[in-house]
Amino acid sequence: MKLRNTAAAAAVVLALAATATACGKSGSPDDKGDKSSDGASAPSGLTYKVNTSADVKDSSVFAKVKGKTITIGTKADQPGLGYENPGTKKRSGFDVEIARMIAADLGFDEGHIKFVTVPSEARETQIASGGVDLYVGTYTINDERKKQVGFGGPYYIAGQDLLVKADSSIKGPDDLKGKKVCSATGSTPLKRIKEEKYGVAEAKAQQGYQLCVQDLVNGSIDAVTTDDSILKGYAAENKGALKVVGNPFSKEPYGVGLKKDDAALREAVNKALEAHVKNGDWKKAYDATLGKSGAAAPNPPAVERY
Ligand code: GLU
């Protein structure tokens, strides 16, 4: 689906929020299930020092939100990254932590951050229209997107991978010929997997990855494809039933989406990321979220100033 206007984008945001609420039951701390996924989906308990004298001169977005509330877009159905517990409505994950760190440096305490759920396909429209002031949600920086939005970061590098049933013989993208694969509308993995060389029989587009995981569990598709960081969260929720192939075939540098021309805000975000890498918050946040799935913290990437 192509979004032609803000109203359509807003409708998608609401629709996905409803979907996430309806389907996001597994992995919540209320579940009696697998403890490892509970860990990754639990709020981190980390706090970040709020800079009460923050100012970002020459930022039109900051001027609009200063002393008020900052609206940050993220995902709600990606455990370990951007997850909203459907019962408690609490948000958790590495992306949520990164968003909270940046917000603190910009002067916003917990009570003045409004998180909204925005699916992959609505990100550019929501950022450009001012529906969100920042976006932190497994958002790959690339030149095509830079035509519409700006990016701080990167703050993490993921790679496209595959999630399959535990007994599947698929070992990498070369085994996808004639297979049915699912990914999210408006994502880089969906676009890539449609390339002729992979020869997939069907590239199914869903509103979010949790819906693809359901398709995989019920057997209507053969693989879910997106970033390994995202897929590991679903594998942890479905231990013994699903596995990540572990053969990444792209580089997905995660950026903080913001208004294209707001260079001052972009620099403030970059400075915040650098400061929280330096003071150890970045690693603590990783260990409390993505790190729960077992992988040691990688070295944080250097921010790119462009
Ligand atoms: N990182 C990829 C992207 O930005 C996939 C994850 C997502 O859809 O958020 O398209």
Coordinates of C-alpha atoms and ligand atoms in Angstrom, one line a residue:
M1 CA 0.0 0.0 0.0
K2 CA 1.3 3.5 -0.9
L3 CA 0.4 6.2 1.6
R4 CA -0.6 9.3 -0.2
N5 CA -1.5 11.5 2.7
T6 CA -1.1 12.1 6.3
A7 CA -4.7 10.9 7.1
A8 CA -3.9 7.6 5.5
A9 CA -0.7 7.3 7.4
A10 CA -2.5 8.1 10.7
A11 CA -5.0 5.4 9.9
V12 CA -2.2 2.9 9.5
V13 CA -0.7 4.0 12.8
L14 CA -4.0 3.4 14.5
A15 CA -4.6 0.1 12.7
L16 CA -1.2 -1.2 13.7
A17 CA -1.6 -0.1 17.3
A18 CA -4.8 -2.2 17.4
T19 CA -3.1 -5.1 15.8
A20 CA -0.2 -5.0 18.3
T21 CA -2.6 -4.9 21.1
A22 CA -4.6 -7.8 19.8
C23 CA -1.7 -10.0 18.8
G24 CA 1.2 -9.0 21.1
K25 CA 0.3 -11.2 23.9
S26 CA 3.3 -13.6 23.9
G27 CA 6.5 -12.5 25.6
S28 CA 4.9 -10.1 28.0
P29 CA 6.1 -10.2 31.6
D30 CA 2.6 -11.4 32.5
D31 CA 3.0 -14.6 30.5
K32 CA 3.8 -17.8 32.2
G33 CA 6.0 -18.8 29.2
D34 CA 9.7 -18.6 28.5
K35 CA 11.6 -16.5 31.0
S36 CA 14.3 -15.4 28.5
S37 CA 11.8 -13.5 26.4
D38 CA 10.2 -12.0 29.6
G39 CA 13.6 -10.6 30.4
A40 CA 14.0 -8.9 27.0
S41 CA 10.5 -7.5 27.1
A42 CA 10.6 -6.2 30.6
P43 CA 11.2 -2.5 31.2
S44 CA 14.9 -2.0 31.9
G45 CA 14.6 0.0 35.0
L46 CA 17.5 2.2 33.7
T47 CA 17.2 6.0 34.2
Y48 CA 19.0 8.7 32.4
K49 CA 19.9 12.1 33.8
V50 CA 17.7 14.8 32.4
N51 CA 19.5 17.9 31.1
T52 CA 17.1 20.6 32.5
S53 CA 19.0 23.4 30.7
A54 CA 18.9 21.8 27.3
D55 CA 18.6 24.0 24.3
V56 CA 19.0 23.3 20.6
K57 CA 19.5 26.6 18.8
D58 CA 18.2 26.8 15.2
S59 CA 16.1 23.6 15.5
S60 CA 12.5 24.3 14.4
V61 CA 11.4 21.0 15.9
F62 CA 13.0 21.7 19.3
A63 CA 11.5 25.2 19.4
K64 CA 8.0 23.6 18.9
V65 CA 8.4 21.0 21.8
K66 CA 10.7 22.9 24.2
G67 CA 9.2 22.8 27.7
K68 CA 6.3 20.6 26.5
T69 CA 6.2 17.0 25.5
I70 CA 8.3 15.3 22.8
T71 CA 6.6 12.7 20.6
I72 CA 8.7 9.8 19.6
G73 CA 7.6 7.1 17.1
T74 CA 8.7 3.5 17.6
K75 CA 7.5 -0.1 17.1
A76 CA 5.3 -2.0 19.6
D77 CA 5.6 -5.6 18.3
Q78 CA 9.4 -6.2 18.3
P79 CA 10.5 -7.7 21.6
G80 CA 14.0 -6.6 22.7
L81 CA 13.8 -3.5 20.5
G82 CA 10.5 -1.8 20.6
Y83 CA 7.7 -3.6 22.4
E84 CA 4.6 -2.5 24.2
N85 CA 3.2 -4.8 26.8
P86 CA -0.5 -5.0 25.9
G87 CA -1.5 -5.4 29.5
T88 CA 0.6 -2.8 31.3
K89 CA 1.1 -0.6 28.2
K90 CA 4.8 -0.3 29.3
R91 CA 7.3 0.1 26.5
S92 CA 10.6 -1.8 26.5
G93 CA 13.5 -2.6 24.3
F94 CA 16.8 -1.2 23.0
D95 CA 15.1 1.3 20.7
V96 CA 13.0 2.6 23.6
E97 CA 16.1 3.0 25.7
I98 CA 17.9 4.9 22.9
A99 CA 14.9 7.2 22.6
R100 CA 14.8 7.8 26.4
M101 CA 18.5 8.6 26.5
I102 CA 18.2 11.2 23.7
A103 CA 15.0 12.7 25.2
A104 CA 16.8 13.1 28.6
D105 CA 19.6 15.0 26.9
L106 CA 17.1 17.2 25.2
G107 CA 15.5 18.0 28.6
F108 CA 12.5 15.6 28.6
D109 CA 11.7 13.5 31.7
E110 CA 9.6 10.3 31.5
G111 CA 6.4 12.3 32.0
H112 CA 7.2 14.4 29.0
I113 CA 7.9 11.7 26.4
K114 CA 4.9 10.5 24.4
F115 CA 5.7 7.2 22.5
V116 CA 3.5 6.4 19.5
T117 CA 3.5 3.3 17.5
V118 CA 4.4 3.8 13.8
P119 CA 4.9 0.9 11.4
S120 CA 7.6 0.7 8.9
E121 CA 5.6 2.0 6.0
A122 CA 4.4 5.2 7.8
R123 CA 7.7 6.4 9.1
E124 CA 8.7 8.9 6.4
T125 CA 5.2 10.4 6.3
Q126 CA 4.9 10.7 10.1
I127 CA 8.3 12.3 10.4
A128 CA 7.8 14.7 7.5
S129 CA 4.4 15.8 8.6
G130 CA 5.5 16.4 12.2
G131 CA 3.3 13.5 13.6
V132 CA 6.5 12.5 15.4
D133 CA 9.4 14.7 16.5
L134 CA 11.8 11.7 16.5
Y135 CA 11.6 8.1 15.3
V136 CA 13.6 5.3 16.9
G137 CA 12.5 1.9 15.6
T138 CA 14.9 -0.4 13.7
Y139 CA 15.1 2.3 11.0
T140 CA 17.8 1.7 8.5
I141 CA 19.7 4.7 7.2
N142 CA 19.8 4.8 3.4
D143 CA 20.1 7.3 0.6
E144 CA 16.6 6.8 -0.6
R145 CA 15.1 7.6 2.8
K146 CA 17.5 10.5 3.2
K147 CA 15.6 12.2 0.3
Q148 CA 12.6 12.5 2.7
V149 CA 14.0 12.5 6.3
G150 CA 17.1 13.1 8.3
F151 CA 19.0 10.6 10.4
G152 CA 21.1 10.8 13.5
G153 CA 23.3 7.8 14.3
P154 CA 23.8 5.0 13.5
Y155 CA 23.5 3.6 17.0
Y156 CA 23.4 -0.1 16.0
I157 CA 24.1 -2.3 12.9
A158 CA 21.9 -5.2 12.2
G159 CA 21.8 -7.5 9.2
Q160 CA 18.9 -9.1 7.2
D161 CA 18.4 -12.7 8.1
L162 CA 15.7 -15.4 8.1
L163 CA 13.4 -16.9 10.7
V164 CA 12.2 -20.4 9.9
K165 CA 10.6 -23.4 11.7
A166 CA 13.1 -25.4 13.8
D167 CA 13.0 -28.3 11.4
S168 CA 13.4 -26.2 8.2
S169 CA 16.2 -27.0 5.8
I170 CA 16.6 -23.3 4.8
K171 CA 20.1 -22.2 5.6
G172 CA 20.3 -18.9 3.9
P173 CA 18.9 -16.6 1.1
D174 CA 20.1 -19.1 -1.6
D175 CA 17.6 -21.6 -0.3
L176 CA 14.6 -19.4 -0.9
K177 CA 13.9 -20.4 -4.5
G178 CA 10.2 -21.2 -4.9
K179 CA 9.5 -20.4 -1.2
K180 CA 7.0 -18.1 0.4
V181 CA 8.6 -15.3 2.5
C182 CA 7.0 -12.6 4.6
S183 CA 8.2 -9.2 5.6
A184 CA 6.9 -5.7 6.5
T185 CA 5.5 -3.2 4.0
G186 CA 7.9 -0.3 3.5
S187 CA 10.9 -2.1 4.9
T188 CA 14.3 -2.7 3.3
P189 CA 14.2 -6.5 3.8
L190 CA 10.9 -6.7 1.8
K191 CA 12.4 -4.7 -1.1
R192 CA 15.6 -6.8 -1.1
I193 CA 13.9 -10.2 -1.0
K194 CA 11.8 -9.3 -4.1
E195 CA 15.1 -9.1 -6.1
E196 CA 15.0 -11.6 -8.9
K197 CA 18.1 -13.4 -7.8
Y198 CA 16.4 -14.8 -4.8
G199 CA 13.6 -16.4 -6.9
V200 CA 11.0 -16.4 -4.1
A201 CA 7.5 -17.7 -5.1
E202 CA 5.8 -15.1 -2.9
A203 CA 7.0 -12.0 -1.0
K204 CA 4.1 -11.5 1.4
A205 CA 3.8 -8.0 2.9
Q206 CA 2.4 -7.5 6.4
Q207 CA 1.9 -4.4 8.5
G208 CA 4.4 -5.7 11.0
Y209 CA 6.7 -8.7 11.7
Q210 CA 4.6 -10.2 14.5
L211 CA 1.9 -10.9 11.8
C212 CA 4.6 -12.6 9.7
V213 CA 5.6 -14.8 12.6
Q214 CA 2.0 -15.9 13.0
D215 CA 2.0 -16.9 9.3
L216 CA 5.1 -18.9 9.8
V217 CA 3.7 -20.6 12.9
N218 CA 0.5 -21.6 11.1
G219 CA 2.5 -22.8 8.1
S220 CA 1.2 -20.4 5.4
I221 CA 4.8 -19.1 4.7
D222 CA 8.2 -20.7 4.8
A223 CA 10.3 -17.9 6.3
V224 CA 10.1 -14.4 7.8
T225 CA 12.8 -12.0 6.7
T226 CA 14.0 -8.9 8.4
D227 CA 16.9 -7.8 10.6
D228 CA 18.5 -10.5 12.8
S229 CA 18.1 -8.3 15.8
I230 CA 14.3 -8.4 15.4
L231 CA 14.1 -12.1 14.5
K232 CA 16.1 -13.1 17.6
G233 CA 13.3 -11.7 19.8
Y234 CA 10.7 -13.8 18.1
A235 CA 12.9 -16.9 18.2
A236 CA 13.3 -16.4 22.0
E237 CA 9.5 -16.2 22.3
N238 CA 9.1 -19.5 20.3
K239 CA 12.0 -21.5 21.6
G240 CA 12.1 -25.0 20.1
A241 CA 9.6 -24.1 17.4
L242 CA 11.4 -21.3 15.4
K243 CA 15.0 -20.5 14.8
V244 CA 17.1 -17.7 13.2
V245 CA 19.1 -19.0 10.3
G246 CA 22.1 -16.9 11.3
N247 CA 23.4 -16.1 7.9
P248 CA 22.9 -12.3 7.5
F249 CA 23.0 -10.9 4.0
S250 CA 22.9 -7.1 4.4
K251 CA 24.0 -4.3 6.6
E252 CA 21.2 -2.3 8.3
P253 CA 22.6 0.7 10.2
Y254 CA 19.9 1.9 12.6
G255 CA 19.3 5.7 12.6
V256 CA 17.2 8.1 14.6
G257 CA 14.7 9.6 12.1
L258 CA 14.0 13.3 12.2
K259 CA 12.9 16.2 10.0
K260 CA 15.0 16.3 6.9
D261 CA 16.2 19.9 7.2
D262 CA 16.7 20.1 10.9
A263 CA 20.5 19.8 11.0
A264 CA 20.7 21.3 14.5
L265 CA 18.5 18.6 15.9
R266 CA 20.4 15.9 14.0
E267 CA 23.6 17.2 15.6
A268 CA 22.0 17.2 19.1
V269 CA 20.9 13.6 18.6
N270 CA 24.4 12.6 17.4
K271 CA 26.0 14.3 20.5
A272 CA 23.5 12.5 22.8
L273 CA 24.3 9.2 21.2
E274 CA 28.1 9.8 21.6
A275 CA 27.7 10.9 25.2
H276 CA 25.7 7.8 26.2
V277 CA 28.1 5.5 24.5
K278 CA 30.9 7.2 26.4
N279 CA 29.3 7.1 29.8
G280 CA 28.3 3.4 29.5
D281 CA 24.5 3.8 29.1
W282 CA 24.5 2.4 25.6
K283 CA 26.1 -0.9 26.8
K284 CA 23.9 -1.1 29.9
A285 CA 20.8 -0.6 27.7
Y286 CA 22.0 -3.3 25.3
D287 CA 22.6 -5.7 28.1
A288 CA 19.2 -5.1 29.6
T289 CA 17.4 -5.7 26.2
L290 CA 18.9 -7.3 23.1
G291 CA 21.7 -8.8 25.2
K292 CA 19.2 -11.0 27.0
S293 CA 19.0 -13.2 24.0
G294 CA 22.6 -14.2 24.7
A295 CA 24.7 -12.2 22.2
A296 CA 27.4 -10.1 23.8
A297 CA 27.3 -6.3 23.1
P298 CA 29.0 -5.4 19.9
N299 CA 31.1 -2.3 19.6
P300 CA 28.8 0.7 19.0
P301 CA 29.2 2.2 15.6
A302 CA 30.5 5.7 15.1
V303 CA 27.9 8.3 14.2
E304 CA 28.0 9.5 10.6
R305 CA 27.8 13.2 10.1
Y306 CA 26.6 14.1 6.7
Ligands
GLU1 N1 15.7 -2.1 9.3 C1 14.8 -2.4 8.3 C2 14.1 -1.2 7.8 O1 14.3 -0.1 8.3 C3 13.8 -3.5 8.7 C4 13.2 -3.3 10.0 C5 11.9 -2.4 10.0 O2 11.1 -2.6 9.1 O3 11.8 -1.5 10.9 O4 13.3 -1.2 6.9

